[in-house]
PDB file of C-alpha atoms in Angstrom:
ATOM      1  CA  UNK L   5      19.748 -25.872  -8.435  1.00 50.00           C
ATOM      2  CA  UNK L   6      19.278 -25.381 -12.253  1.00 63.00           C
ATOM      3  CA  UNK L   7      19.383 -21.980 -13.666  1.00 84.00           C
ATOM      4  CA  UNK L   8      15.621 -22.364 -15.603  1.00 92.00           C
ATOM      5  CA  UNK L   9      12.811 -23.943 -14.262  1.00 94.00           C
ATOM      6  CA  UNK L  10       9.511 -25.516 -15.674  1.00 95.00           C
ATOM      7  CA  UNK L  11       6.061 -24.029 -14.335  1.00 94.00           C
ATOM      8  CA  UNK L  12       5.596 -26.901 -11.481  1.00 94.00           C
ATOM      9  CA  UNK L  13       9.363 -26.392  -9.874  1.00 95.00           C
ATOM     10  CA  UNK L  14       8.980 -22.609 -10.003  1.00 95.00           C
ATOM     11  CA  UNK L  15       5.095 -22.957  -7.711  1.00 93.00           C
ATOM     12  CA  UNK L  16       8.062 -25.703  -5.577  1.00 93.00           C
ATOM     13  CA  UNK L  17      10.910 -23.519  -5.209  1.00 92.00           C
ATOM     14  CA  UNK L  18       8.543 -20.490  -3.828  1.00 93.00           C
ATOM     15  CA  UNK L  19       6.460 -22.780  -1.468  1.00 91.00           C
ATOM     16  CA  UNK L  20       9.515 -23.846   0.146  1.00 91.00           C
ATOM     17  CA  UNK L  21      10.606 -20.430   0.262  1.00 90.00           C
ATOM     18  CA  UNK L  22       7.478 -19.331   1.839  1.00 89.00           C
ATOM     19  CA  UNK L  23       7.312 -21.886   4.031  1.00 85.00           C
ATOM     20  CA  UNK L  24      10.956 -21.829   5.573  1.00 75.00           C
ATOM     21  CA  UNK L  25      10.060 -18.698   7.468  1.00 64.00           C
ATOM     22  CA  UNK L  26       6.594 -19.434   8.436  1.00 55.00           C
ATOM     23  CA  UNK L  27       4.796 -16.280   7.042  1.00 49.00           C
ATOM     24  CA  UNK L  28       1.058 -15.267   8.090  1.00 49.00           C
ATOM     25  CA  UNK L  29      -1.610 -17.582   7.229  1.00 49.00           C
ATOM     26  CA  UNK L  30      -3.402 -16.267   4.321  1.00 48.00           C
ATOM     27  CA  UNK L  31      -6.658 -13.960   4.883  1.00 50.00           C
ATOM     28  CA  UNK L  32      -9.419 -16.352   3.516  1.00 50.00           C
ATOM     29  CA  UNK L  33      -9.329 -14.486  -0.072  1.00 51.00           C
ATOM     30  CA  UNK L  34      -5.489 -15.007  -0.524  1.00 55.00           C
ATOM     31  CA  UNK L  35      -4.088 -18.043  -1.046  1.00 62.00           C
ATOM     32  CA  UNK L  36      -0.895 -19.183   1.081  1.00 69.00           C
ATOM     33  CA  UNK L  37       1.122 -20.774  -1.897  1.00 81.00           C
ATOM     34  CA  UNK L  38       1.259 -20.418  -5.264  1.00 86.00           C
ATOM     35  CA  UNK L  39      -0.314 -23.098  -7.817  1.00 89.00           C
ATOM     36  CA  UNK L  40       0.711 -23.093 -11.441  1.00 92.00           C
ATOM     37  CA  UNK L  41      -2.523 -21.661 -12.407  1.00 93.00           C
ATOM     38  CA  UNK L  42      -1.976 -18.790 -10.010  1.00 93.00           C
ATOM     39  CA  UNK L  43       1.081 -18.177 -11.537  1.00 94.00           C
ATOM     40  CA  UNK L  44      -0.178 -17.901 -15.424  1.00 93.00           C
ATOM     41  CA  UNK L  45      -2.571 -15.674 -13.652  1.00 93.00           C
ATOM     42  CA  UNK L  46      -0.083 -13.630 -12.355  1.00 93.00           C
ATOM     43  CA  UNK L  47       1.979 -13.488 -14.925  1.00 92.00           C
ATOM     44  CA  UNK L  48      -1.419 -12.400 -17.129  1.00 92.00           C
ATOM     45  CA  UNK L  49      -1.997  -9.344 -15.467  1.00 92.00           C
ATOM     46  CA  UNK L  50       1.822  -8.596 -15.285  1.00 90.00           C
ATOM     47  CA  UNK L  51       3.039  -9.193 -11.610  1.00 92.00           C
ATOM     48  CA  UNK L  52       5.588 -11.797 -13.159  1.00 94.00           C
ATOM     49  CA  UNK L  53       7.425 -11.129 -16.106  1.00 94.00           C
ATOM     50  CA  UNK L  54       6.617 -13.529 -19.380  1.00 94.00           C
ATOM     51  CA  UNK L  55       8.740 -17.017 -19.027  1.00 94.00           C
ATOM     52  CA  UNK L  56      12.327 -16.631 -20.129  1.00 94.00           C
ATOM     53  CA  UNK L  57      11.806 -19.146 -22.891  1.00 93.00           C
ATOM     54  CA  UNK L  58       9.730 -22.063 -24.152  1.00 92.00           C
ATOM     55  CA  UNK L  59      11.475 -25.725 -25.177  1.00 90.00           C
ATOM     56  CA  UNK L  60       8.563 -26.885 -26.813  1.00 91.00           C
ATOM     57  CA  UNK L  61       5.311 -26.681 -25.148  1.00 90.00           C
ATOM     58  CA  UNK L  62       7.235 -26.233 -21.614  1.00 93.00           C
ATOM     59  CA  UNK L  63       7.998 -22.416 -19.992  1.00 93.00           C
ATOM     60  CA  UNK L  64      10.933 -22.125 -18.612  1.00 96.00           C
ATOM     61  CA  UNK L  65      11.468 -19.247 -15.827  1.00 96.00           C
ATOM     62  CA  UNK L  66      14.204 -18.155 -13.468  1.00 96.00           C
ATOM     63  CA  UNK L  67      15.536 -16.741 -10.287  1.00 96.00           C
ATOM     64  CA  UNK L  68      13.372 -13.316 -11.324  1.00 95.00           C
ATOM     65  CA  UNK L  69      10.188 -14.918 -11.540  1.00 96.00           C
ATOM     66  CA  UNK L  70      10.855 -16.605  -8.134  1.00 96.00           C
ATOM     67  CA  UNK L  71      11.633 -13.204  -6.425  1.00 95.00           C
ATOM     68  CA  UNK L  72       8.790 -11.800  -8.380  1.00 96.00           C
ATOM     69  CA  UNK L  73       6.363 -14.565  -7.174  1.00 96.00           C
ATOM     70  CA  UNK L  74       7.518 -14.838  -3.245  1.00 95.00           C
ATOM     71  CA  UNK L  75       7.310 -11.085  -3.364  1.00 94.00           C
ATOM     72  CA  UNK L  76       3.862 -10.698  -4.299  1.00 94.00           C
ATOM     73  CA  UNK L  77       2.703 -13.290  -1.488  1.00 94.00           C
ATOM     74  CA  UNK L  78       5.058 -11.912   1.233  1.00 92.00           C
ATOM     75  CA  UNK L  79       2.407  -8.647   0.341  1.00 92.00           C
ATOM     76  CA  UNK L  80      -0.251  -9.628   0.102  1.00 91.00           C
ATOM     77  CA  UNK L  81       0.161 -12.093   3.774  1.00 88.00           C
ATOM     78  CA  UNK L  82       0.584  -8.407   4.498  1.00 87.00           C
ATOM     79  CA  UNK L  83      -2.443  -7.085   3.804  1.00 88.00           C
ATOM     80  CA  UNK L  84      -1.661  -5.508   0.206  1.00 89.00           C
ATOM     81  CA  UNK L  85      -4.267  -5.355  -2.546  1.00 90.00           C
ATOM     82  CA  UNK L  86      -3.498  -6.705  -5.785  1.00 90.00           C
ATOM     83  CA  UNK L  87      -3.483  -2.938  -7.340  1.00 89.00           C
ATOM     84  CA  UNK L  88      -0.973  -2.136  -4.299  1.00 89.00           C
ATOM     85  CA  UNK L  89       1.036  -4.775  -5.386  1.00 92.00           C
ATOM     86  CA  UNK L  90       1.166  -4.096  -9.151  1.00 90.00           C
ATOM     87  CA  UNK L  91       2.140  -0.642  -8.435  1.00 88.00           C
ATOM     88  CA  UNK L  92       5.137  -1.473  -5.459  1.00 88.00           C
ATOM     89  CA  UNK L  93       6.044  -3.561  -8.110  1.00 90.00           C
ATOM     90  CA  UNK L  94       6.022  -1.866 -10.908  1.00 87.00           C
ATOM     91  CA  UNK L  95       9.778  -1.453 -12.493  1.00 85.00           C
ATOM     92  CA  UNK L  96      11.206  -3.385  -9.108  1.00 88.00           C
ATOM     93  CA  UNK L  97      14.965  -4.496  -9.561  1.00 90.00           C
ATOM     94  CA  UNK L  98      16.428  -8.040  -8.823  1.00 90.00           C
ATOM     95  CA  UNK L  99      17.804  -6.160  -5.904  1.00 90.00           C
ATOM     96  CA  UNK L 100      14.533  -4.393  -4.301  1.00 90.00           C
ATOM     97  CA  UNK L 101      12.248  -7.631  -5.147  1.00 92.00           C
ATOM     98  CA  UNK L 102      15.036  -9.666  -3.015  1.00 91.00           C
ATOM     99  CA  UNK L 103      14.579  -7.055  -0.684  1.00 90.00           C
ATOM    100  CA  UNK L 104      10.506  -7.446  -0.259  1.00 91.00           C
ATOM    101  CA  UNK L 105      10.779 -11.489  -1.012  1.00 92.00           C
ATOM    102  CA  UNK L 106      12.973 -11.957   2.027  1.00 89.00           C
ATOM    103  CA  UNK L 107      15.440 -14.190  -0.473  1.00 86.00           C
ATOM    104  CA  UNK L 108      19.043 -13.690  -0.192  1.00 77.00           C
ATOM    105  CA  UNK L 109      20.789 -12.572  -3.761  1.00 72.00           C
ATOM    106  CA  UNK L 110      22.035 -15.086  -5.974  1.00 70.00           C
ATOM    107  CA  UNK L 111      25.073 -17.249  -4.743  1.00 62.00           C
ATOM    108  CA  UNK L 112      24.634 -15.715  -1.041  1.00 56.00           C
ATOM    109  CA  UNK L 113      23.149 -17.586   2.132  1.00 48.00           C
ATOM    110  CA  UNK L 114      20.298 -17.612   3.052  1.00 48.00           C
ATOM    111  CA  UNK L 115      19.852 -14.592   5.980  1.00 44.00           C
ATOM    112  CA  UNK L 116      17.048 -14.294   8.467  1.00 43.00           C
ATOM    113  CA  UNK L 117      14.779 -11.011   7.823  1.00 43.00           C
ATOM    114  CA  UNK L 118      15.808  -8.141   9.044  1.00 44.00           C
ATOM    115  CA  UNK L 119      12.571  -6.583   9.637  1.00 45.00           C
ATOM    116  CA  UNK L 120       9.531  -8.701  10.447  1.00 46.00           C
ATOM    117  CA  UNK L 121       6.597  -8.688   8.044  1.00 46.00           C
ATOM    118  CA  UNK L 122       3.701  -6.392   8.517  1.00 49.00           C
ATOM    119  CA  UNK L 123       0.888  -7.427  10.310  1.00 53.00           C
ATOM    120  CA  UNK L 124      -1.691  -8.438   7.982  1.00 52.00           C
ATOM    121  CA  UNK L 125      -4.979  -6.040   8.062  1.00 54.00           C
ATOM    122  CA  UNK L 126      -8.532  -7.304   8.261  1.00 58.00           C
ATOM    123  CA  UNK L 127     -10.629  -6.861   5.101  1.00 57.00           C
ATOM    124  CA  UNK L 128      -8.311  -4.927   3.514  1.00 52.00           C
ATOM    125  CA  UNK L 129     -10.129  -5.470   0.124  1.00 53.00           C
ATOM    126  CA  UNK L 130     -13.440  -3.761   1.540  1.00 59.00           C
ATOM    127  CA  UNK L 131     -11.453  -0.105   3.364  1.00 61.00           C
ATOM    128  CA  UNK L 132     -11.992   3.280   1.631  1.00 58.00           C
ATOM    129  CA  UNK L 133      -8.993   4.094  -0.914  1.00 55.00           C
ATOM    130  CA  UNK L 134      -6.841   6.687   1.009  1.00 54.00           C
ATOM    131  CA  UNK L 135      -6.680  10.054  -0.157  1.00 50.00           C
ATOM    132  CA  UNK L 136      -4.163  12.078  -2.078  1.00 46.00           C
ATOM    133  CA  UNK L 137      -0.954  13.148  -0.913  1.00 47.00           C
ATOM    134  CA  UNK L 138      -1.014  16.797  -0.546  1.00 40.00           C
ATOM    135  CA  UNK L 139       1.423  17.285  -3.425  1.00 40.00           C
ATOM    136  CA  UNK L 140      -1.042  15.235  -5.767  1.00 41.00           C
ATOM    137  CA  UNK L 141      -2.352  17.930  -7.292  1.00 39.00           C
ATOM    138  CA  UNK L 142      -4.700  17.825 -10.458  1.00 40.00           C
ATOM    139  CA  UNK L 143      -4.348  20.077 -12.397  1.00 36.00           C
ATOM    140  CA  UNK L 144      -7.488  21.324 -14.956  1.00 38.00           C
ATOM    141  CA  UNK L 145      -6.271  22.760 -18.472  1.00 36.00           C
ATOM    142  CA  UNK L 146      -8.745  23.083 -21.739  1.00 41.00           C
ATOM    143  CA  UNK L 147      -7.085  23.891 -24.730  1.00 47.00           C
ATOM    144  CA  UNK L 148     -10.108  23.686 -26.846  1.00 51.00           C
ATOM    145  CA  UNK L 149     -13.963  22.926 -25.851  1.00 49.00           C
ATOM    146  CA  UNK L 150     -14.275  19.631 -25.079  1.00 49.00           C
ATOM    147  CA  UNK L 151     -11.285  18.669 -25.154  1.00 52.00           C
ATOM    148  CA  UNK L 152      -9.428  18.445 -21.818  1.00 53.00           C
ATOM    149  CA  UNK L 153      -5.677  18.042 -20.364  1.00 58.00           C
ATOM    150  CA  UNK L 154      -5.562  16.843 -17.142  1.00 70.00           C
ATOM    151  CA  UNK L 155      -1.970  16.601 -14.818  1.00 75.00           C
ATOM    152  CA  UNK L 156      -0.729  14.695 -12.036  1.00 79.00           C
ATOM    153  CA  UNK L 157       2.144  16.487  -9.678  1.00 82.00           C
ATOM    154  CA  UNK L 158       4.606  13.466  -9.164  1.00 85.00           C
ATOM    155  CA  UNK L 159       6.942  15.880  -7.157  1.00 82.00           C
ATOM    156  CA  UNK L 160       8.460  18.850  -7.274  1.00 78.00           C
ATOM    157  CA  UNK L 161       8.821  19.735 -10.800  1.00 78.00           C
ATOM    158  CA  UNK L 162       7.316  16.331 -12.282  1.00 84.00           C
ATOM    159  CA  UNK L 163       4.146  15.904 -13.688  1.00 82.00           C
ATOM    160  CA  UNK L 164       2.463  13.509 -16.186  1.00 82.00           C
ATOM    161  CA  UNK L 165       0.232  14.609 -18.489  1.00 78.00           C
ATOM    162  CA  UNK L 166      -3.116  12.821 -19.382  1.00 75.00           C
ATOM    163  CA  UNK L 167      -5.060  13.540 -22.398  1.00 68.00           C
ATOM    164  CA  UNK L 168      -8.241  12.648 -21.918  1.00 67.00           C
ATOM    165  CA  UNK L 169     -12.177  13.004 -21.292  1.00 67.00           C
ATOM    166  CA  UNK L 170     -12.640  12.194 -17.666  1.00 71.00           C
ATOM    167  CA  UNK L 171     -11.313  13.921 -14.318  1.00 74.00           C
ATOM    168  CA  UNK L 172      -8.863  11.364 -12.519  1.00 77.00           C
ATOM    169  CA  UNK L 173     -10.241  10.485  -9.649  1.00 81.00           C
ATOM    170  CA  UNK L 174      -8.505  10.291  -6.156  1.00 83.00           C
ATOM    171  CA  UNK L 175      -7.997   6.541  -6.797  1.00 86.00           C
ATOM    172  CA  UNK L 176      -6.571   7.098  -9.653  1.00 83.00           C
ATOM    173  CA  UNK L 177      -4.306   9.954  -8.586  1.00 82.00           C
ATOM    174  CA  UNK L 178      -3.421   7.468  -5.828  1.00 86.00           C
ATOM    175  CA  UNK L 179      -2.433   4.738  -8.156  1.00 87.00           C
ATOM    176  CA  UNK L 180      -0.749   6.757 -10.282  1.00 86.00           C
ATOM    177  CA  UNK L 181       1.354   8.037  -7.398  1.00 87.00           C
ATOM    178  CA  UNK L 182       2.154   4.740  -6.602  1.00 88.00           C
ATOM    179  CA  UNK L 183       2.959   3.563 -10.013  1.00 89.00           C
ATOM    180  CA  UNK L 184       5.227   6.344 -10.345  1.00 89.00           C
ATOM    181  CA  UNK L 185       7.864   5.720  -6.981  1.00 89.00           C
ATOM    182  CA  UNK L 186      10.139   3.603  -9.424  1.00 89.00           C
ATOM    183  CA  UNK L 187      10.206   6.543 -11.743  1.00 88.00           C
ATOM    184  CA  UNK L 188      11.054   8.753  -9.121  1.00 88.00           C
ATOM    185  CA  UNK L 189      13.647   6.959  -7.451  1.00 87.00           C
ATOM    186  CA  UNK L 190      15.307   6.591 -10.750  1.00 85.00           C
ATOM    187  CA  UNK L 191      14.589  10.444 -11.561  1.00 84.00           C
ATOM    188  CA  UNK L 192      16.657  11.283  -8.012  1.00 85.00           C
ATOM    189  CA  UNK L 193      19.133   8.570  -8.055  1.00 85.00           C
ATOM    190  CA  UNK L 194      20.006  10.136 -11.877  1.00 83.00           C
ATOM    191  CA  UNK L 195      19.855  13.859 -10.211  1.00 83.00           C
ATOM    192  CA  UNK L 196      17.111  15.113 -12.616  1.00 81.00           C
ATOM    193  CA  UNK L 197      15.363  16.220 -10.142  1.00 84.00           C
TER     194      UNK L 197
END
């Protein structure tokens, strides 16, 4: 197997990929396998990374995208929401997105899953966002009239700070929360907190 890929052999590689372990059907609003045009779509709104180089007119990707690509549809067969995905995703290593693809790291065989994938969940796209986590706490401080600083608690000791106009609402709290796992893990892994 080459090291780069066009477009067409990268939509190949992860349909045989998905296939091979006969995941979930799709939903009815998710599609099973990956077209090119799905792809440029996903790579759009930043679920795959940019291609790792152009010869010509032609993209070329690599084993990243691929984990990138397989790991979005092992997700959403799951049940995840594109937002869900985005943020679960956001910042993932080589290592974690082998992890959630089900692919076995470059140069090793391939290995059954060792945990079977989540059972999808019926309209998923229509349930009520869930609520903050207890430690989400927004936090309310103006400096001068109208002008407003508004913070999310990340965890113990970590918050981001948003400038801006508008309260955060519990969907965003939530996505920020999400968002900000990667950061966290790094944050603890690095002992800064």
């Amino acid at each position: 197997m080459s090291d780069t890929w066009t477009l067409g052999e990268l939509a190949g590689h992860a349909a045989r990929a998905l296939r091979a372990d006969a995941s979930p059907p799709a939903n009815g609003r998710v599609r099973d396998l990956p077209g090119e045009r799905l792809i440029r779509w996903y790579t759009t709104i930043g679920l795959i990374d940019p291609p790792l180089a152009r010869r010509g007119r032609v993209a070329q990707y690599g084993r990243r995208h691929l984990l990138q690509l397989v790991a979005v549809k092992r997700l959403q067969a799951a049940g995840r929401s594109i937002a869900e995905i985005q943020a679960a995703l956001a910042g993932a290593t080589d290592r974690m997105l082998e992890a959630t693809a089900r692919l076995p790291a470059a140069g090793e065989p391939a290995r059954p899953a060792d945990d079977p994938p989540a059972e999808p969940r019926a309209r998923f796209w229509a349930e009520r966002p869930r609520t903050p986590d207890q430690d989400a706490v927004v936090l309310h401080d103006g400096p001068a009239p109208g002008e407003m600083v508004t913070g999310v608690r990340l965890a113990e000791r970590v918050r981001i700070v948003l400038d801006t106009t508008r309260l955060p609402s519990e969907e965003d709290v939530q996505a920020v929360l999400a968002a900000a796992r990667p950061l966290l893990a790094v944050l603890e892994e690095r002992e800064l907190i």
